[in-house]
């Protein structure tokens, strides 16, 4: 079983920044894909950004140019740097990972709340 633990959420004013972290209980160098998703109240969970095993990163159009996904394999941690935050970025942010040995099994963190409000 793999544990993913998100941290770094909170309340921030529009235009502000936050950095989310996702710490994994196993080596993320064996991941097939990792990513960040978010779910706002009354809406479906949506993709924010993903990184494939080869390092290719994909962003949703709504965050492109404002958010940056990165990872530190030595720390088994993935990050999401969020700049120029908007009220519509308010959501619970979830970390996701699939590993090479069993890519059909998705692992999810418990989520961290991000609220953008003045």
CSV table of C-alpha atoms in Angstrom, one decimal, residues 49-108:
chain,number,residue,atom,x,y,z
A,49,UNK,CA,-1.1,19.0,-13.9
A,50,UNK,CA,0.6,15.6,-14.5
A,51,UNK,CA,4.1,14.4,-14.9
A,52,UNK,CA,5.0,11.2,-16.8
A,53,UNK,CA,7.9,8.9,-16.1
A,54,UNK,CA,9.9,10.5,-18.8
A,55,UNK,CA,9.5,13.9,-17.3
A,56,UNK,CA,6.9,15.3,-19.7
A,57,UNK,CA,4.6,17.7,-17.8
A,58,UNK,CA,1.0,18.5,-18.8
A,59,UNK,CA,-1.0,21.4,-17.5
A,60,UNK,CA,-4.7,22.2,-17.8
A,61,UNK,CA,-5.4,25.3,-19.8
A,62,UNK,CA,-6.8,27.0,-16.7
A,63,UNK,CA,-3.5,26.9,-14.8
A,64,UNK,CA,-1.0,27.0,-17.6
A,65,UNK,CA,1.6,29.8,-17.0
A,66,UNK,CA,0.6,30.2,-13.4
A,67,UNK,CA,1.2,26.8,-11.8
A,68,UNK,CA,4.4,24.7,-11.9
A,69,UNK,CA,4.7,21.0,-11.1
A,70,UNK,CA,8.0,19.6,-10.0
A,71,UNK,CA,9.4,16.6,-8.2
A,72,UNK,CA,12.3,15.7,-6.0
A,73,UNK,CA,12.9,11.9,-6.3
A,74,UNK,CA,15.5,12.0,-3.5
A,75,UNK,CA,12.7,13.2,-1.1
A,76,UNK,CA,9.9,11.2,-2.8
A,77,UNK,CA,8.0,14.4,-3.0
A,78,UNK,CA,6.1,16.2,-5.7
A,79,UNK,CA,5.3,19.9,-5.6
A,80,UNK,CA,2.8,22.3,-7.1
A,81,UNK,CA,3.9,25.9,-7.1
A,82,UNK,CA,0.8,28.1,-7.6
A,83,UNK,CA,1.2,31.7,-8.4
A,84,UNK,CA,-1.3,34.5,-9.4
A,85,UNK,CA,-4.0,32.6,-7.6
A,86,UNK,CA,-7.6,33.4,-8.5
A,87,UNK,CA,-10.8,32.8,-6.6
A,88,UNK,CA,-11.8,30.1,-9.1
A,89,UNK,CA,-8.7,28.1,-8.0
A,90,UNK,CA,-10.5,27.4,-4.7
A,91,UNK,CA,-10.8,23.7,-4.3
A,92,UNK,CA,-9.5,20.6,-2.5
A,93,UNK,CA,-6.3,19.6,-4.2
A,94,UNK,CA,-5.4,15.9,-4.4
A,95,UNK,CA,-2.2,14.1,-5.3
A,96,UNK,CA,-2.3,11.1,-7.5
A,97,UNK,CA,0.2,8.4,-8.4
A,98,UNK,CA,0.3,5.3,-10.6
A,99,UNK,CA,3.3,3.0,-10.4
A,100,UNK,CA,5.0,1.1,-13.2
A,101,UNK,CA,4.5,-2.3,-11.7
A,102,UNK,CA,0.7,-1.9,-11.3
A,103,UNK,CA,-0.3,1.2,-13.4
A,104,UNK,CA,-4.0,0.2,-13.2
A,105,UNK,CA,-4.1,1.0,-9.5
A,106,UNK,CA,-4.4,4.8,-8.8
A,107,UNK,CA,-3.3,6.1,-5.4
A,108,UNK,CA,-4.8,9.2,-3.9
